Amino acid sequence: MNQINASVPLLGFAAFSGTGKTTLLEAILPKLVERGLRVAVIKHAHHDFDLDEPGKDSYRLRKAGASQMLISSRYRRAQITETPTTEATLPYLICQLDQTQLDLILVEGFKKLDFPKIELHRQAINKPWLYQDDNNIIAIASDIKTDTTLAQISIDDIDQLTDFVVQFSRQSQSQQYPIKTASCDDIQPQGMLSVDEGRSRILDQIKPLDNPQTVELKQALGHIVHTDILSPVNVPQHTNSAMDGYAIRGTDIDLNSYTVVGQVLAGHHYPHPLQIGEAVRIMTGAPVPQHADTVIMREQAQQDGDTVTFNLAMGAIKAGQNVRLAGEDLAIDQIAVAKGQTITAPELGMVASLGLDKITINSPIRVAIFSTGDEVQAPGEVQQQNCIYDSNRYSLFALLTRLGCEVVDLGIIEDSEIALEATLHQASQQADMILSSGGVSVGDADYIKTVLDKLGKIDFWRINMRPGRPLAFGHIDNVPFFGLPGNPVAVMVTFLQFVEPAIRKQQGYPHWQPQTYTAIAAEPLRSRLGRTEYLRGYFNWDANGRLTVKSIGSQGSGILRSMSEANCLIEIPPKQEHAHIGDKVTVIPLKLRL
């Protein structure tokens, strides 16, 4: 049984209006208290109720503008929160209760949610039975009998109802009706996946591609190494001087003077073993002579003819100083660049220093993209009435190109089953991943789901995030498919949270994680408890050397301007309702510009 989380037994009373739910609860509550149960009641009201009376202090303060009013006396306390935009969910309401002081939670209303309920039914109301469409109903309290194996109780027999509720509470505690224990951090709305859950499910189904390609050095820049690159030589190849000076034997450092027997420039060498008391003038990078293992810098030396002395006042001479040993950077067969590493400027230079002119990389991921909808037009066309220009393919093109992907642009697909099926089949033959934008929201054309189900296995999810709630993911002919939302900002945010990690895994990054920073909120940041919120923001260093962040522009999911002006996303996690000035928040840098 799929139930809403609570750490004490949870039991609902489900009925149509007029059945008498509140009257029944009013009668049963004193009897439950007499049995020693500590009971909380959550009631769902469909109308605009108010607990306050006009003229009371709390009423006056609320009407003056307080969005939350907490009033307390010696015997009780109450908090009234204004919710003009979003109604609180049952999981959220449960988490407002102090469950350590409770034995049972009774719920009046929320009859469409998944948790154990007693159906209340009166024949005079002339409403259909609820239990026939709700597997969460465990008993029926009615004034008539019905054909069911569920427990049936007379709705007017308060004692029998009390016995059933007490028995339910005790059996729940003993796991006959298992109630999942959870903390109030777990307030995930029913039927939604958290961002972490969605990402985890996706990554579990993504496999790295093994498609090696050998390319010239310059072509490897920005790509991922397919196989460990081993050094074919020692780096440096010879023991050499780290500076301009004089090379001597380390065993001779106590001598007062040395005989200069030669000079070595970079690219040349002194062909004879160095003897006792001999020195060779040497340049940076030149190989030191045989038996020499110490170099004294030129500034410390004074040469007179073939004799050189060293000024010890400028520093003592230590055996082995100013010499780079052969193989000190890399020894023969040592890994120079590991598999899975990205070739950037240092790696490219290092591979070149080994004498290699080619690198075996993972071939770039090929990603097919298209937009859906008869209302979507390509830029450059004369705009038709009730139509919009397609921005999503261009945003996706930029995001994919930044990741080193090859983009297969399939254009805009009309709203027809034949066109969509042909496009998806073509994409699965040409690409390693498929991305579409639009057409995955609840209420979209049924043929989209029909075609996707026909060609592959696709799940339609609601992700508990804003922006970017609708998401489809699955496979078409073993090619991963993402159905992204239609709103431009939502497309980018869902790409960064779900598609980029999948691409990174396909590319061969074993443990890729997005770059994040902790910043200080420079302004109040609003969110909704129980949902991951991604605000467009701008972060910078303040005069005190702290990384601070503030939101920027309108946060509507269709407003691209705010994404253009932002340099980060501010992540507000589900546990956090809002951030105050000075609170720490997580920021995700936006690297959307090439």
Coordinates of C-alpha atoms in Angstrom, one line a residue:
M1 CA 0.0 0.0 0.0
N2 CA 1.4 3.3 -1.1
Q3 CA 1.0 5.7 1.9
I4 CA 1.9 9.2 2.9
N5 CA 4.8 9.2 5.4
A6 CA 4.1 9.7 9.0
S7 CA 5.9 8.5 12.2
V8 CA 2.6 7.6 13.9
P9 CA -0.5 5.8 12.5
L10 CA -2.4 7.9 9.9
L11 CA -6.1 7.3 9.2
G12 CA -8.5 9.2 7.0
F13 CA -12.2 9.6 6.9
A14 CA -13.4 9.9 3.3
A15 CA -16.8 10.9 2.3
F16 CA -18.8 13.3 0.1
S17 CA -20.0 16.6 1.5
G18 CA -23.0 16.2 3.7
T19 CA -22.2 12.8 5.0
G20 CA -21.4 14.1 8.5
K21 CA -17.6 13.6 8.8
T22 CA -17.0 16.4 11.3
T23 CA -20.0 15.4 13.4
L24 CA -18.7 11.8 13.5
L25 CA -15.2 12.9 14.5
E26 CA -16.6 15.2 17.2
A27 CA -18.4 12.2 18.7
I28 CA -15.5 9.7 18.4
L29 CA -12.7 12.0 19.7
P30 CA -13.7 12.0 23.4
K31 CA -13.9 8.2 23.3
L32 CA -10.4 7.9 21.8
V33 CA -9.0 10.2 24.5
E34 CA -10.7 8.1 27.2
R35 CA -8.8 5.1 25.7
G36 CA -5.6 6.9 26.3
L37 CA -4.8 7.9 22.7
R38 CA -3.2 11.3 22.0
V39 CA -4.9 12.4 18.8
A40 CA -4.3 15.1 16.2
V41 CA -6.8 16.0 13.5
I42 CA -6.0 17.5 10.0
K43 CA -9.1 18.9 8.2
H44 CA -9.1 19.9 4.6
A45 CA -11.5 22.8 4.0
H46 CA -12.7 23.6 0.4
H47 CA -13.8 27.1 1.3
D48 CA -12.0 30.3 2.4
F49 CA -12.1 29.8 6.2
D50 CA -10.9 32.1 9.0
L51 CA -10.3 31.2 12.6
D52 CA -10.1 34.8 13.8
E53 CA -12.9 37.2 14.7
P54 CA -12.8 40.8 13.4
G55 CA -11.5 43.0 16.2
K56 CA -9.2 40.4 17.8
D57 CA -5.5 41.5 18.0
S58 CA -4.3 38.6 15.8
Y59 CA -7.0 39.4 13.2
R60 CA -6.0 43.0 13.1
L61 CA -2.3 42.2 12.7
R62 CA -3.0 39.8 9.9
K63 CA -5.1 42.2 8.1
A64 CA -2.3 44.8 8.5
G65 CA 0.0 42.6 6.5
A66 CA 1.5 39.8 8.6
S67 CA 1.7 36.7 6.3
Q68 CA 2.3 34.5 9.3
M69 CA 0.7 35.1 12.7
L70 CA 1.8 33.1 15.7
I71 CA -0.3 33.7 18.9
S72 CA 0.5 32.0 22.2
S73 CA -1.0 31.9 25.7
R74 CA -0.5 29.8 28.8
Y75 CA -2.8 27.1 27.6
R76 CA -2.5 27.0 23.8
R77 CA -0.8 28.4 20.8
A78 CA -1.8 28.8 17.1
Q79 CA -0.1 29.8 13.9
I80 CA -2.1 31.2 10.9
T81 CA -0.2 31.3 7.6
E82 CA -1.6 33.1 4.6
T83 CA -1.3 30.9 1.4
P84 CA -2.7 33.0 -1.4
T85 CA -0.8 31.2 -4.2
T86 CA -0.2 27.6 -3.2
E87 CA -2.2 25.3 -1.0
A88 CA -0.3 23.3 1.5
T89 CA 0.0 19.5 0.9
L90 CA -0.9 16.9 3.3
P91 CA 2.7 15.7 3.8
Y92 CA 3.7 19.3 4.6
L93 CA 0.8 19.6 7.1
I94 CA 1.7 16.3 8.8
C95 CA 5.2 17.7 9.3
Q96 CA 3.9 20.7 11.2
L97 CA 2.6 18.4 13.9
D98 CA 4.8 17.4 16.9
Q99 CA 4.5 13.6 16.3
T100 CA 6.5 12.8 19.4
Q101 CA 3.4 13.9 21.4
L102 CA 0.9 11.8 19.3
D103 CA -0.3 8.3 19.0
L104 CA -2.7 8.8 16.0
I105 CA -3.4 11.3 13.3
L106 CA -6.9 11.5 11.9
V107 CA -7.5 13.2 8.6
E108 CA -10.8 14.7 7.3
G109 CA -10.6 15.2 3.6
F110 CA -7.7 14.6 1.1
K111 CA -9.7 11.6 0.0
K112 CA -7.8 11.3 -3.3
L113 CA -4.4 10.7 -1.7
D114 CA -2.9 7.4 -0.9
F115 CA -3.2 6.5 2.8
P116 CA -5.5 4.3 4.9
K117 CA -9.1 5.5 5.1
I118 CA -12.5 4.7 6.4
E119 CA -15.3 5.5 3.9
L120 CA -18.3 7.2 5.4
H121 CA -21.5 6.6 3.4
R122 CA -25.1 7.5 3.8
Q123 CA -27.8 6.3 1.5
A124 CA -29.7 9.6 1.7
I125 CA -26.8 11.5 0.2
N126 CA -27.2 9.4 -3.0
K127 CA -23.5 9.4 -3.9
P128 CA -21.4 6.5 -5.4
W129 CA -19.2 4.3 -3.3
L130 CA -15.6 5.4 -3.0
Y131 CA -14.0 2.1 -2.1
Q132 CA -14.6 0.7 -5.6
D133 CA -12.0 3.1 -7.0
D134 CA -9.8 3.5 -4.0
N135 CA -7.6 0.6 -2.8
N136 CA -6.6 2.6 0.3
I137 CA -10.0 2.3 1.9
I138 CA -9.8 -0.4 4.7
A139 CA -13.3 -0.2 6.1
I140 CA -16.8 1.2 5.5
A141 CA -19.0 3.0 7.9
S142 CA -22.5 3.2 6.4
D143 CA -26.2 3.0 7.2
I144 CA -26.6 0.2 4.5
K145 CA -24.7 -2.9 3.6
T146 CA -22.7 -3.3 0.4
D147 CA -21.1 -6.3 -1.4
T148 CA -17.5 -6.1 -0.3
T149 CA -15.0 -8.1 1.8
L150 CA -14.0 -4.9 3.6
A151 CA -14.9 -4.5 7.3
Q152 CA -18.4 -2.9 7.6
I153 CA -19.5 -0.8 10.5
S154 CA -22.8 1.0 11.2
I155 CA -22.1 4.7 10.7
D156 CA -24.2 5.4 13.8
D157 CA -22.4 3.0 16.1
I158 CA -19.8 5.3 17.6
D159 CA -18.5 2.6 20.1
Q160 CA -17.9 0.1 17.3
L161 CA -16.2 2.8 15.2
T162 CA -14.0 3.7 18.2
D163 CA -13.0 0.1 18.7
F164 CA -12.0 -0.2 15.0
V165 CA -9.9 3.0 15.2
V166 CA -8.2 1.9 18.4
Q167 CA -7.5 -1.5 16.9
F168 CA -6.1 0.1 13.7
S169 CA -3.8 2.2 15.8
R170 CA -2.5 -0.7 17.7
Q171 CA -2.1 -2.9 14.6
S172 CA -0.3 -0.2 12.8
Q173 CA 2.2 0.1 15.6
S174 CA 2.8 -3.7 15.4
Q175 CA 3.2 -3.5 11.6
Q176 CA 0.0 -5.2 10.5
Y177 CA -0.8 -2.0 8.8
P178 CA 2.7 -0.8 8.2
I179 CA 3.2 2.9 8.3
K180 CA 6.5 4.1 6.9
T181 CA 8.5 6.1 9.5
A182 CA 10.0 9.3 8.1
S183 CA 11.3 12.6 9.3
C184 CA 9.7 15.8 8.3
D185 CA 12.5 16.4 5.8
D186 CA 10.6 13.9 3.7
I187 CA 7.7 16.0 2.4
Q188 CA 7.8 14.9 -1.3
P189 CA 4.4 15.6 -2.9
Q190 CA 2.5 12.5 -3.9
G191 CA 3.3 11.3 -7.4
M192 CA 6.4 13.4 -7.9
L193 CA 10.1 12.6 -8.0
S194 CA 12.7 14.7 -6.3
V195 CA 15.5 16.1 -8.5
D196 CA 17.9 13.6 -6.9
E197 CA 15.6 10.6 -7.5
G198 CA 15.0 11.6 -11.1
R199 CA 18.7 12.0 -11.8
S200 CA 19.6 8.7 -10.1
R201 CA 17.0 6.8 -12.1
I202 CA 18.3 8.3 -15.3
L203 CA 22.0 7.6 -14.6
D204 CA 21.2 4.0 -13.6
Q205 CA 20.1 3.5 -17.2
I206 CA 22.9 5.3 -19.0
K207 CA 25.9 3.4 -20.1
P208 CA 29.3 4.8 -21.2
L209 CA 29.9 4.5 -25.0
D210 CA 33.0 2.7 -26.1
N211 CA 33.7 4.2 -29.5
P212 CA 37.5 5.1 -29.8
Q213 CA 38.8 7.4 -32.4
T214 CA 42.4 8.3 -33.1
V215 CA 43.0 12.0 -34.0
E216 CA 45.7 14.5 -34.5
L217 CA 46.9 16.4 -31.4
K218 CA 45.0 19.6 -32.2
Q219 CA 41.8 17.8 -32.9
A220 CA 41.9 16.1 -29.5
L221 CA 41.5 19.4 -27.6
G222 CA 38.5 19.3 -25.4
H223 CA 37.8 15.6 -25.9
I224 CA 38.1 12.7 -23.5
V225 CA 41.0 10.3 -23.5
H226 CA 39.9 6.7 -24.4
T227 CA 43.0 4.8 -23.3
D228 CA 45.7 5.7 -20.8
I229 CA 48.5 7.6 -22.6
L230 CA 51.9 6.1 -21.4
S231 CA 55.1 8.0 -21.7
P232 CA 57.5 6.4 -24.2
V233 CA 60.5 8.3 -22.8
N234 CA 61.8 9.8 -19.6
V235 CA 60.7 13.4 -19.0
P236 CA 63.1 15.0 -18.8
Q237 CA 65.1 12.7 -21.0
H238 CA 68.4 13.5 -19.3
T239 CA 69.4 14.8 -15.9
N240 CA 69.7 18.6 -16.7
S241 CA 70.4 21.9 -15.2
A242 CA 67.5 23.9 -13.7
M243 CA 69.3 27.2 -14.2
D244 CA 72.3 28.9 -15.8
G245 CA 75.5 28.3 -13.8
Y246 CA 78.3 25.8 -13.3
A247 CA 78.0 22.0 -12.9
I248 CA 80.3 20.2 -10.4
R249 CA 80.5 16.9 -8.6
G250 CA 78.6 16.9 -5.3
T251 CA 81.5 15.3 -3.6
D252 CA 83.7 18.4 -4.4
I253 CA 81.6 21.1 -2.7
D254 CA 84.3 21.7 -0.1
L255 CA 86.9 22.8 -2.6
N256 CA 87.9 26.5 -2.8
S257 CA 88.2 26.7 -6.6
Y258 CA 87.4 24.6 -9.7
T259 CA 88.9 24.3 -13.2
V260 CA 86.4 25.2 -16.0
V261 CA 86.9 22.5 -18.7
G262 CA 84.0 23.3 -21.0
Q263 CA 80.6 24.8 -21.7
V264 CA 77.3 23.1 -22.4
L265 CA 74.4 24.8 -24.2
A266 CA 70.8 23.5 -24.3
G267 CA 70.6 20.8 -27.0
H268 CA 74.3 19.9 -26.6
H269 CA 76.3 17.9 -24.1
Y270 CA 79.8 17.6 -22.6
P271 CA 81.2 14.3 -23.8
H272 CA 83.6 13.5 -21.0
P273 CA 83.0 12.3 -17.4
L274 CA 83.7 15.2 -14.9
Q275 CA 86.8 14.7 -12.9
I276 CA 87.7 15.8 -9.3
G277 CA 87.9 19.6 -9.1
E278 CA 86.5 20.2 -12.6
A279 CA 83.5 22.4 -13.5
V280 CA 81.5 22.9 -16.7
R281 CA 79.6 26.1 -17.5
I282 CA 76.0 25.1 -18.2
M283 CA 72.8 26.6 -19.5
T284 CA 69.2 25.9 -18.3
G285 CA 67.9 22.7 -19.7
A286 CA 71.3 21.4 -20.9
P287 CA 72.2 17.9 -19.8
V288 CA 74.7 17.8 -16.9
P289 CA 78.0 15.9 -17.6
Q290 CA 78.6 12.4 -16.4
H291 CA 79.5 12.3 -12.6
A292 CA 78.1 15.9 -12.2
D293 CA 75.1 16.2 -9.9
T294 CA 75.1 19.8 -8.6
V295 CA 74.7 23.2 -10.3
I296 CA 75.7 26.6 -8.7
M297 CA 73.9 29.6 -10.1
R298 CA 75.9 32.0 -12.3
E299 CA 75.2 34.9 -9.9
Q300 CA 77.1 33.1 -7.2
A301 CA 80.2 32.4 -9.4
Q302 CA 83.3 34.4 -10.3
Q303 CA 85.4 33.1 -13.2
D304 CA 89.0 34.2 -13.8
G305 CA 90.4 32.5 -16.9
D306 CA 89.9 28.8 -16.5
T307 CA 89.3 29.1 -12.7
V308 CA 85.9 29.6 -11.0
T309 CA 85.2 30.3 -7.4
F310 CA 81.8 30.6 -5.6
N311 CA 80.6 33.2 -3.2
L312 CA 79.4 31.3 -0.2
A313 CA 78.0 34.5 1.3
M314 CA 75.2 34.3 -1.2
G315 CA 74.2 30.9 0.0
A316 CA 75.8 27.5 1.0
I317 CA 76.3 24.9 -1.7
K318 CA 74.3 21.7 -1.3
A319 CA 75.0 18.5 -3.2
G320 CA 72.2 17.9 -5.8
Q321 CA 70.9 21.4 -5.9
N322 CA 69.5 23.0 -9.1
V323 CA 69.4 19.7 -11.0
R324 CA 66.3 18.1 -12.6
L325 CA 66.7 14.3 -12.7
A326 CA 65.9 12.2 -15.7
G327 CA 62.3 10.9 -15.5
E328 CA 61.5 13.3 -12.7
D329 CA 58.3 14.4 -14.4
L330 CA 57.5 11.2 -16.1
A331 CA 59.3 7.8 -16.2
I332 CA 59.1 5.5 -19.2
D333 CA 55.7 3.7 -19.3
Q334 CA 54.3 5.9 -16.5
I335 CA 50.7 7.2 -17.2
A336 CA 51.0 10.7 -18.6
V337 CA 47.2 11.3 -19.2
A338 CA 44.7 8.9 -17.7
K339 CA 41.7 7.4 -19.4
G340 CA 38.6 9.6 -18.9
Q341 CA 40.6 12.8 -18.6
T342 CA 39.8 15.8 -20.7
I343 CA 42.5 17.1 -23.1
T344 CA 43.1 20.8 -22.2
A345 CA 46.1 23.0 -22.8
P346 CA 48.5 21.4 -20.3
E347 CA 47.6 17.8 -21.4
L348 CA 48.0 18.7 -25.1
G349 CA 51.4 20.3 -24.4
M350 CA 52.5 17.3 -22.3
V351 CA 51.6 14.7 -24.9
A352 CA 53.5 16.8 -27.5
S353 CA 56.5 16.8 -25.2
L354 CA 56.5 13.0 -25.3
G355 CA 56.9 13.1 -29.1
L356 CA 53.4 11.8 -29.7
D357 CA 51.4 13.3 -32.6
K358 CA 48.1 11.5 -32.2
I359 CA 45.7 10.7 -29.3
T360 CA 42.9 8.1 -29.0
I361 CA 39.8 9.8 -27.7
N362 CA 36.2 8.9 -27.1
S363 CA 34.3 9.9 -30.2
P364 CA 32.0 12.9 -29.7
I365 CA 28.5 12.0 -28.6
R366 CA 26.0 12.6 -31.4
V367 CA 22.8 14.1 -30.1
A368 CA 19.6 14.6 -32.2
I369 CA 17.4 17.5 -31.2
F370 CA 14.0 18.7 -32.4
S371 CA 11.1 20.8 -31.3
T372 CA 7.4 19.9 -31.4
G373 CA 4.3 21.9 -32.0
D374 CA 2.3 23.5 -34.8
E375 CA 2.6 26.8 -32.9
V376 CA 6.5 26.8 -33.2
Q377 CA 8.2 28.6 -36.1
A378 CA 11.8 28.8 -37.2
P379 CA 13.6 32.1 -36.9
G380 CA 13.6 34.1 -40.1
E381 CA 10.1 33.3 -41.1
V382 CA 7.2 35.8 -41.0
Q383 CA 5.6 35.2 -37.7
Q384 CA 2.1 33.8 -37.9
Q385 CA -0.7 34.6 -35.6
N386 CA -0.7 32.7 -32.3
C387 CA 2.8 31.3 -33.1
I388 CA 6.2 31.6 -31.4
Y389 CA 9.7 31.4 -32.6
D390 CA 11.7 28.4 -31.7
S391 CA 14.4 29.3 -29.2
N392 CA 14.8 25.9 -27.6
R393 CA 16.8 24.2 -30.4
Y394 CA 19.3 27.1 -30.4
S395 CA 19.8 27.0 -26.6
L396 CA 20.2 23.2 -26.7
F397 CA 22.7 23.5 -29.6
A398 CA 24.8 25.9 -27.5
L399 CA 24.7 23.7 -24.4
L400 CA 25.5 20.5 -26.4
T401 CA 28.3 22.2 -28.4
R402 CA 29.9 23.4 -25.1
L403 CA 29.9 19.7 -24.0
G404 CA 31.8 18.6 -27.1
C405 CA 28.8 16.9 -28.7
E406 CA 28.0 16.7 -32.4
V407 CA 24.4 18.0 -32.9
V408 CA 22.0 16.5 -35.4
D409 CA 19.3 19.2 -35.8
L410 CA 16.0 17.7 -37.0
G411 CA 14.2 20.9 -37.0
I412 CA 10.5 21.5 -35.9
I413 CA 8.2 18.5 -36.0
E414 CA 4.5 19.1 -36.7
D415 CA 1.8 17.8 -34.4
S416 CA 1.1 14.6 -36.2
E417 CA 1.7 11.0 -35.2
I418 CA 3.2 10.1 -38.6
A419 CA 5.8 12.9 -38.5
L420 CA 6.8 12.3 -34.9
E421 CA 7.2 8.5 -35.5
A422 CA 9.3 9.1 -38.6
T423 CA 11.5 11.7 -36.8
L424 CA 12.1 9.5 -33.8
H425 CA 13.0 6.5 -35.9
Q426 CA 15.4 8.6 -37.9
A427 CA 17.0 10.1 -34.7
S428 CA 17.5 6.6 -33.2
Q429 CA 19.4 5.6 -36.3
Q430 CA 21.7 8.6 -36.4
A431 CA 22.3 9.6 -32.8
D432 CA 23.6 8.4 -29.4
M433 CA 20.9 10.4 -27.6
I434 CA 17.7 12.1 -28.5
L435 CA 16.3 15.4 -27.1
S436 CA 12.9 16.9 -27.8
S437 CA 11.4 20.0 -26.3
G438 CA 7.7 20.4 -25.7
G439 CA 4.9 17.9 -25.7
V440 CA 5.5 16.2 -22.3
S441 CA 3.2 18.1 -20.1
V442 CA 0.0 16.7 -18.7
G443 CA -2.8 17.2 -21.2
D444 CA -0.5 17.2 -24.3
A445 CA -1.6 15.3 -27.4
D446 CA -2.1 11.6 -26.7
Y447 CA -0.3 10.6 -29.9
I448 CA 3.0 11.7 -28.4
K449 CA 2.7 9.2 -25.6
T450 CA 1.3 6.6 -28.1
V451 CA 4.3 7.0 -30.5
L452 CA 6.9 6.9 -27.7
D453 CA 5.3 3.8 -26.2
K454 CA 5.2 2.2 -29.7
L455 CA 8.9 2.8 -30.4
G456 CA 10.4 2.3 -27.0
K457 CA 10.0 2.4 -23.3
I458 CA 9.4 5.9 -22.0
D459 CA 8.3 7.1 -18.5
F460 CA 6.6 10.4 -18.1
W461 CA 7.6 12.0 -14.8
R462 CA 6.7 15.0 -12.7
I463 CA 9.8 16.3 -11.1
N464 CA 9.3 18.3 -7.9
M465 CA 11.2 21.3 -9.1
R466 CA 10.7 24.8 -10.5
P467 CA 11.1 25.5 -13.3
G468 CA 11.0 22.3 -15.2
R469 CA 8.4 20.0 -13.7
P470 CA 7.4 17.8 -16.7
L471 CA 10.1 15.3 -18.0
A472 CA 10.0 12.2 -20.1
F473 CA 12.9 9.7 -20.2
G474 CA 13.4 6.3 -21.6
H475 CA 14.9 4.6 -24.7
I476 CA 14.1 4.3 -28.3
D477 CA 15.9 1.4 -30.0
N478 CA 18.3 1.5 -27.0
V479 CA 19.0 5.1 -27.6
P480 CA 18.4 7.3 -24.5
F481 CA 15.5 9.8 -25.1
F482 CA 14.7 12.9 -23.1
G483 CA 11.5 14.8 -23.5
L484 CA 12.1 18.3 -22.1
P485 CA 9.5 20.9 -21.2
G486 CA 8.5 23.6 -23.7
N487 CA 9.3 26.7 -21.7
P488 CA 12.7 28.1 -22.7
V489 CA 14.2 28.5 -19.2
A490 CA 12.8 25.2 -18.0
V491 CA 14.5 23.5 -21.0
M492 CA 17.9 24.9 -19.9
V493 CA 17.4 24.1 -16.2
T494 CA 16.3 20.5 -16.8
F495 CA 19.1 20.0 -19.3
L496 CA 21.7 21.1 -16.7
Q497 CA 20.1 18.9 -14.0
F498 CA 19.4 15.7 -15.9
V499 CA 20.8 15.7 -19.5
E500 CA 24.3 17.0 -18.8
P501 CA 25.0 14.3 -16.2
A502 CA 23.7 11.6 -18.6
I503 CA 26.0 13.0 -21.4
R504 CA 29.0 13.1 -19.1
K505 CA 28.4 9.5 -18.2
Q506 CA 28.0 8.5 -21.8
Q507 CA 31.2 10.4 -22.7
G508 CA 33.2 8.4 -20.1
Y509 CA 33.4 10.6 -17.1
P510 CA 33.3 8.1 -14.2
H511 CA 32.4 10.4 -11.3
W512 CA 31.3 13.7 -12.9
Q513 CA 29.7 16.2 -10.6
P514 CA 28.5 19.8 -11.5
Q515 CA 30.6 22.6 -10.1
T516 CA 28.9 24.3 -7.2
Y517 CA 29.8 27.0 -4.7
T518 CA 28.4 28.2 -1.3
A519 CA 27.4 31.8 -1.4
I520 CA 25.8 34.3 1.1
A521 CA 22.3 35.5 0.2
A522 CA 22.5 39.3 -0.4
E523 CA 18.7 39.5 -0.4
P524 CA 15.7 37.4 0.8
L525 CA 15.1 34.5 -1.6
R526 CA 11.7 33.0 -1.7
S527 CA 10.8 29.4 -2.4
R528 CA 8.2 26.8 -1.5
L529 CA 8.9 24.2 1.2
G530 CA 9.0 20.7 -0.3
R531 CA 10.1 21.7 -3.7
T532 CA 13.6 22.3 -5.3
E533 CA 13.7 25.8 -6.6
Y534 CA 16.2 27.1 -9.1
L535 CA 16.4 30.9 -9.2
R536 CA 18.4 32.8 -11.8
G537 CA 21.0 34.7 -9.9
Y538 CA 24.1 36.8 -10.1
F539 CA 27.1 36.1 -7.8
N540 CA 30.2 38.1 -7.1
W541 CA 32.7 38.9 -4.4
D542 CA 31.8 41.7 -2.0
A543 CA 34.1 44.2 -0.3
N544 CA 34.7 41.7 2.5
G545 CA 35.9 39.0 0.2
R546 CA 32.6 36.9 0.6
L547 CA 30.9 35.3 -2.3
T548 CA 27.4 36.8 -2.3
V549 CA 24.4 36.1 -4.6
K550 CA 21.1 37.7 -5.4
S551 CA 18.3 36.8 -7.8
I552 CA 18.0 38.6 -11.1
G553 CA 15.1 39.4 -13.4
S554 CA 11.7 37.9 -13.5
Q555 CA 11.7 34.2 -12.5
G556 CA 9.1 33.1 -15.0
S557 CA 10.0 29.9 -16.8
G558 CA 9.5 31.4 -20.2
I559 CA 11.6 34.5 -19.7
L560 CA 15.0 34.0 -21.4
R561 CA 16.2 37.5 -20.5
S562 CA 16.8 36.6 -16.9
M563 CA 18.9 33.6 -18.0
S564 CA 21.0 35.8 -20.2
E565 CA 21.6 38.3 -17.4
A566 CA 22.3 35.6 -14.8
N567 CA 25.7 33.9 -14.1
C568 CA 24.4 31.2 -11.8
L569 CA 21.4 29.2 -10.6
I570 CA 20.5 29.5 -7.0
E571 CA 19.4 26.1 -5.6
I572 CA 16.9 26.2 -2.8
P573 CA 16.4 22.6 -1.5
P574 CA 13.0 21.1 -0.5
K575 CA 13.7 21.5 3.2
Q576 CA 14.2 25.2 3.0
E577 CA 11.2 27.5 2.5
H578 CA 13.2 30.6 1.8
A579 CA 16.6 32.1 2.5
H580 CA 17.1 35.3 4.6
I581 CA 19.9 37.8 4.0
G582 CA 23.1 36.3 5.3
D583 CA 22.0 32.7 4.9
K584 CA 24.2 30.3 3.0
V585 CA 22.9 28.9 -0.3
T586 CA 24.2 26.7 -3.1
V587 CA 25.0 28.3 -6.5
I588 CA 25.6 26.5 -9.7
P589 CA 27.7 28.6 -12.2
L590 CA 26.2 29.0 -15.6
K591 CA 28.7 28.3 -18.4
L592 CA 26.3 28.7 -21.2
R593 CA 28.4 31.0 -23.3
L594 CA 31.0 29.5 -25.6

